[in-house]
Each structure stands twice: as structure tokens, then as C-alpha cells.
Short mmCIF file of C-alpha atoms in Angstrom, two decimals:
data_model
loop_
_atom_site.label_atom_id
_atom_site.label_comp_id
_atom_site.label_asym_id
_atom_site.label_seq_id
_atom_site.Cartn_x
_atom_site.Cartn_y
_atom_site.Cartn_z
CA UNK A 1 118.40 34.53 97.09
CA UNK A 2 116.23 38.10 97.10
CA UNK A 3 117.15 40.12 95.02
CA UNK A 4 116.31 44.27 94.51
CA UNK A 5 118.32 45.70 91.43
CA UNK A 6 119.20 49.16 90.09
CA UNK A 7 119.60 50.63 86.48
CA UNK A 8 122.87 51.90 87.03
CA UNK A 9 125.73 52.53 90.01
CA UNK A 10 126.64 55.63 88.97
CA UNK A 11 124.99 57.91 86.20
CA UNK A 12 126.31 61.81 85.63
CA UNK A 13 123.89 63.87 84.42
CA UNK A 14 123.24 67.56 82.72
CA UNK A 15 121.11 70.20 84.41
CA UNK A 16 117.61 70.30 82.71
CA UNK A 17 117.74 66.27 81.91
CA UNK A 18 114.97 64.06 82.59
CA UNK A 19 116.36 61.30 84.30
CA UNK A 20 115.02 57.84 84.92
CA UNK A 21 115.81 55.84 87.60
CA UNK A 22 114.74 51.69 87.38
CA UNK A 23 114.70 49.48 90.03
CA UNK A 24 113.14 45.62 90.06
CA UNK A 25 112.76 43.56 92.36
CA UNK A 26 112.43 39.72 92.42
CA UNK A 27 110.44 38.71 96.17
CA UNK A 28 106.72 39.69 94.63
CA UNK A 29 106.95 41.92 97.53
CA UNK A 30 103.89 44.72 97.38
CA UNK A 31 105.55 48.22 98.56
CA UNK A 32 108.55 49.71 96.72
CA UNK A 33 110.29 52.98 98.18
CA UNK A 34 113.46 55.21 96.55
CA UNK A 35 115.05 56.76 99.12
CA UNK A 36 118.16 59.41 98.63
CA UNK A 37 120.75 59.85 100.97
CA UNK A 38 123.23 62.42 101.49
CA UNK A 39 125.58 63.27 104.42
CA UNK A 40 123.97 64.30 107.36
CA UNK A 41 121.51 63.84 106.36
CA UNK A 42 121.07 60.31 106.50
CA UNK A 43 118.11 58.00 104.07
CA UNK A 44 114.95 60.67 103.67
CA UNK A 45 111.53 59.26 101.71
CA UNK A 46 110.95 60.63 98.28
CA UNK A 47 107.85 58.58 97.25
CA UNK A 48 106.88 54.79 97.50
CA UNK A 49 104.31 52.38 95.98
CA UNK A 50 102.25 50.45 98.10
CA UNK A 51 100.49 48.14 94.50
CA UNK A 52 100.61 48.40 90.84
CA UNK A 53 99.36 52.21 89.65
CA UNK A 54 99.40 53.22 92.95
CA UNK A 55 101.83 56.06 94.52
CA UNK A 56 102.38 57.76 97.71
CA UNK A 57 104.89 61.14 98.92
CA UNK A 58 107.71 60.33 100.87
CA UNK A 59 109.23 63.79 102.84
CA UNK A 60 111.07 64.87 99.86
CA UNK A 61 108.79 64.19 96.70
CA UNK A 62 109.35 67.74 94.91
CA UNK A 63 111.31 67.71 91.78
CA UNK A 64 110.43 63.98 91.47
CA UNK A 65 108.28 61.69 89.72
CA UNK A 66 107.09 57.71 90.08
CA UNK A 67 105.85 55.09 88.00
CA UNK A 68 105.37 51.86 88.74
CA UNK A 69 103.06 50.32 86.19
CA UNK A 70 104.88 46.09 86.75
CA UNK A 71 104.36 44.46 90.48
CA UNK A 72 108.09 44.09 90.27
CA UNK A 73 109.18 47.42 88.57
CA UNK A 74 109.10 51.11 90.42
CA UNK A 75 111.12 54.01 88.31
CA UNK A 76 111.79 57.00 89.27
CA UNK A 77 111.82 60.53 87.09
CA UNK A 78 113.75 63.70 88.12
CA UNK A 79 111.77 65.78 85.22
CA UNK A 80 114.17 68.54 85.06
CA UNK A 81 117.83 67.07 86.52
CA UNK A 82 119.36 69.56 89.03
CA UNK A 83 122.17 70.12 90.78
CA UNK A 84 120.94 69.95 94.87
CA UNK A 85 119.90 66.31 92.71
CA UNK A 86 123.12 65.05 93.15
CA UNK A 87 122.76 62.09 96.01
CA UNK A 88 122.63 58.65 96.09
CA UNK A 89 119.49 57.59 94.81
CA UNK A 90 118.26 53.70 96.72
CA UNK A 91 115.52 51.60 96.26
CA UNK A 92 113.68 49.31 97.96
CA UNK A 93 110.79 46.25 98.90
CA UNK A 94 108.82 44.55 101.08
CA UNK A 95 105.79 42.93 102.41
CA UNK A 96 102.84 44.80 103.23
CA UNK A 97 101.87 44.97 106.90
CA UNK A 98 103.79 44.40 109.68
CA UNK A 99 106.56 42.85 107.38
CA UNK A 100 107.41 46.79 105.44
CA UNK A 101 109.45 48.04 108.20
CA UNK A 102 111.97 44.76 107.02
CA UNK A 103 113.62 46.55 103.58
CA UNK A 104 115.10 44.87 101.26
CA UNK A 105 117.44 47.40 99.75
CA UNK A 106 119.01 47.64 95.95
CA UNK A 107 123.10 49.18 95.58
CA UNK A 108 121.78 51.84 94.56
CA UNK A 109 122.92 54.76 92.14
CA UNK A 110 124.80 57.43 92.41
CA UNK A 111 123.76 60.47 91.11
CA UNK A 112 125.60 63.44 90.19
CA UNK A 113 124.56 66.74 88.30
CA UNK A 114 126.67 68.89 86.71
CA UNK B 1 107.46 64.58 113.46
CA UNK B 2 109.82 61.92 114.76
CA UNK B 3 113.41 63.00 115.91
CA UNK B 4 115.52 60.25 116.14
CA UNK B 5 119.02 60.57 117.59
CA UNK B 6 121.99 58.73 117.18
CA UNK B 7 125.26 59.42 118.01
CA UNK B 8 127.54 60.09 114.60
CA UNK B 9 130.72 58.06 115.41
CA UNK B 10 132.05 55.39 118.07
CA UNK B 11 135.00 53.15 118.11
CA UNK B 12 135.70 49.91 119.20
CA UNK B 13 138.33 47.30 119.27
CA UNK B 14 138.42 43.61 117.99
CA UNK B 15 136.84 40.95 120.56
CA UNK B 16 134.93 43.64 122.90
CA UNK B 17 131.29 44.38 122.96
CA UNK B 18 130.15 47.58 121.79
CA UNK B 19 125.97 49.36 122.22
CA UNK B 20 124.74 51.35 120.19
CA UNK B 21 121.90 53.97 121.54
CA UNK B 22 119.55 55.72 119.98
CA UNK B 23 116.95 57.85 121.08
CA UNK B 24 113.71 59.58 120.31
CA UNK B 25 110.16 61.38 120.80
CA UNK B 26 107.34 60.26 118.72
CA UNK B 27 103.25 59.89 119.75
CA UNK B 28 103.37 56.26 118.30
CA UNK B 29 105.02 53.75 116.36
CA UNK B 30 105.01 50.34 115.35
CA UNK B 31 108.02 48.97 115.54
CA UNK B 32 111.88 49.84 115.92
CA UNK B 33 114.10 48.46 113.45
CA UNK B 34 118.35 48.37 113.03
CA UNK B 35 120.00 48.32 109.64
CA UNK B 36 123.62 47.83 109.57
CA UNK B 37 125.53 49.76 105.98
CA UNK B 38 129.06 49.14 104.66
CA UNK B 39 130.41 51.91 103.00
CA UNK B 40 129.18 52.45 99.55
CA UNK B 41 127.22 49.44 100.53
CA UNK B 42 123.45 49.54 100.58
CA UNK B 43 121.84 49.26 103.85
CA UNK B 44 120.96 45.67 105.08
CA UNK B 45 118.27 44.51 107.62
CA UNK B 46 119.63 43.50 110.83
CA UNK B 47 116.73 43.84 113.61
CA UNK B 48 113.78 44.88 114.84
CA UNK B 49 111.77 45.49 118.36
CA UNK B 50 108.09 45.72 118.85
CA UNK B 51 107.36 45.01 122.05
CA UNK B 52 109.79 46.66 125.29
CA UNK B 53 112.73 44.10 125.81
CA UNK B 54 115.61 42.30 124.18
CA UNK B 55 115.61 40.44 121.14
CA UNK B 56 118.48 38.42 120.42
CA UNK B 57 120.17 37.11 116.85
CA UNK B 58 123.61 35.75 116.92
CA UNK B 59 126.25 38.20 118.05
CA UNK B 60 123.83 41.39 117.63
CA UNK B 61 120.35 42.33 120.09
CA UNK B 62 118.66 45.01 120.21
CA UNK B 63 116.70 46.39 123.42
CA UNK B 64 113.78 48.73 123.40
CA UNK B 65 112.08 50.58 125.82
CA UNK B 66 109.01 52.50 124.52
CA UNK B 67 108.69 54.49 128.00
CA UNK B 68 112.30 55.97 128.33
CA UNK B 69 111.89 56.59 124.31
CA UNK B 70 114.83 54.05 124.21
CA UNK B 71 116.75 51.64 121.49
CA UNK B 72 120.15 50.13 121.77
CA UNK B 73 121.43 47.63 119.54
CA UNK B 74 124.66 45.45 121.27
CA UNK B 75 126.92 43.60 118.79
CA UNK B 76 129.32 41.37 121.12
CA UNK B 77 132.63 39.67 119.84
CA UNK B 78 133.42 42.08 117.50
CA UNK B 79 134.95 41.22 114.46
CA UNK B 80 136.53 44.12 111.57
CA UNK B 81 133.82 43.13 109.21
CA UNK B 82 131.62 45.00 112.00
CA UNK B 83 133.31 48.09 110.74
CA UNK B 84 129.67 50.06 109.12
CA UNK B 85 127.17 52.38 109.84
CA UNK B 86 124.38 52.10 112.21
CA UNK B 87 120.72 53.04 111.29
CA UNK B 88 118.22 53.23 114.04
CA UNK B 89 114.66 53.91 112.24
CA UNK B 90 110.92 54.49 113.72
CA UNK B 91 108.05 52.55 111.69
CA UNK B 92 105.30 54.46 111.52
CA UNK B 93 103.07 54.24 108.48
CA UNK B 94 106.61 54.00 106.85
CA UNK B 95 109.96 53.44 108.27
CA UNK B 96 111.98 56.81 109.43
CA UNK B 97 115.54 56.77 109.62
CA UNK B 98 118.15 58.21 111.97
CA UNK B 99 121.49 59.69 110.58
CA UNK B 100 123.31 56.42 111.60
CA UNK B 101 126.42 55.74 113.78
CA UNK B 102 129.08 54.61 112.10
CA UNK B 103 131.43 51.89 113.70
CA UNK B 104 135.40 51.98 113.53
CA UNK B 105 136.47 48.58 114.54
CA UNK B 106 139.94 48.60 115.37
CA UNK B 107 142.29 45.20 115.48
#
């Protein structure tokens, strides 16, 4: 059974804190993605990675960074959390090539920044 | 860019058939994907189309017409558990998601 796990389901942080969100997949997928999901705005891509130590900016990378030191793990970092980063964060993974549209999502982390 | 439009909400009755439309404006894409997302849960992949035509997967079918910039997801024999949001997404260099259609199925 394929699996993408995220480190926390719910997280509450204060403005200015550094926040780490971890994602692990056990499917040997090359691609990994970080999205945020907000009501009325849908899923928006923050960053993605197609290989270890590789990263590409998505549509809304400002205020975020990522790290991929191992194939199965992709971390999202909020350098200095702000209230407008309160959101649902979803990690996903996929194979490369034609399979990259079939993405497997983790359960999500609902982050609240106060 | 790619504009993807879906109705915000739809309702239907258990046992019925419902069609969820997705229109888009784009110069080119590799495939069109449909995802299901139950409230509070992660999206799960349902179906995809690369070529024009109908792809059938059990009670769910998806249709694509590239020339008309149009796709739909057809759900047959609706069940209460089909109440969810349905996301249309275009694959370019990455997946671009629409904002989703929230479907409510009533008994």
C-alpha cells in the first residue's frame, strides 16, 4: 500500500518562528511536491523536487525554502512564519515522465500561525 | 497561463448520474487529471485523459475534448460516499489545479 506521511496533522506556531514540515514517501518516487490549499484558491504549488538535492520553485515560493537530502524525504521550511502562511500544507510524490500527473498525497498539515 | 474553471458546488441524489464540467484556456498540456478530495482529507487520483475521448473506470468516467477546451467527470450510480470535492488539473511542466467542485449527494 503506497504511503506518504507528514510529520504533523496540526501545528500551531507563533509569528517569526522557524517552522519545519517533513514529508516521507515509501514508493521510491523521484518527484516530490509541496502545496498549500486555501478556500477559494485551490491547491497551489510552493516547491517541487525531481531528484535528491534538486529543487524548483513553484507558483508561490516566497517565504518558503525546501530541502531534499534523501530520495524519500522532502522538507518544507518557513524561515520566519507569518499569519498569512496559516494554511493546509500538502505533500505529494510521483514518478517522473508520464506518471508525474498521478500524484500521491500525504494527509496534510494544518498550520496555524498566531 | 492556464485558466481552469469548474462549478463551485453541485448537488445530486443517491443513485443518480452527475456530470462535473471543467473548462480551460491553455496553449498546450500533456494530460488532464481528476482528483477526489473528501472534507479534511488529502486528494486522491481518480482518472486522467491524454487523448480526446472517454476513459471509463467503474462508476467514474472522464472525457476530454482538446479542441473545445473541455473535460467532464461523470459519476454514475451515486452513493453517499461520493460527497466530496472534485478537482480538475492540467499537466504542463507541473500540475495546475482548478479550485474544485464540491458535490453533495442527498438520499
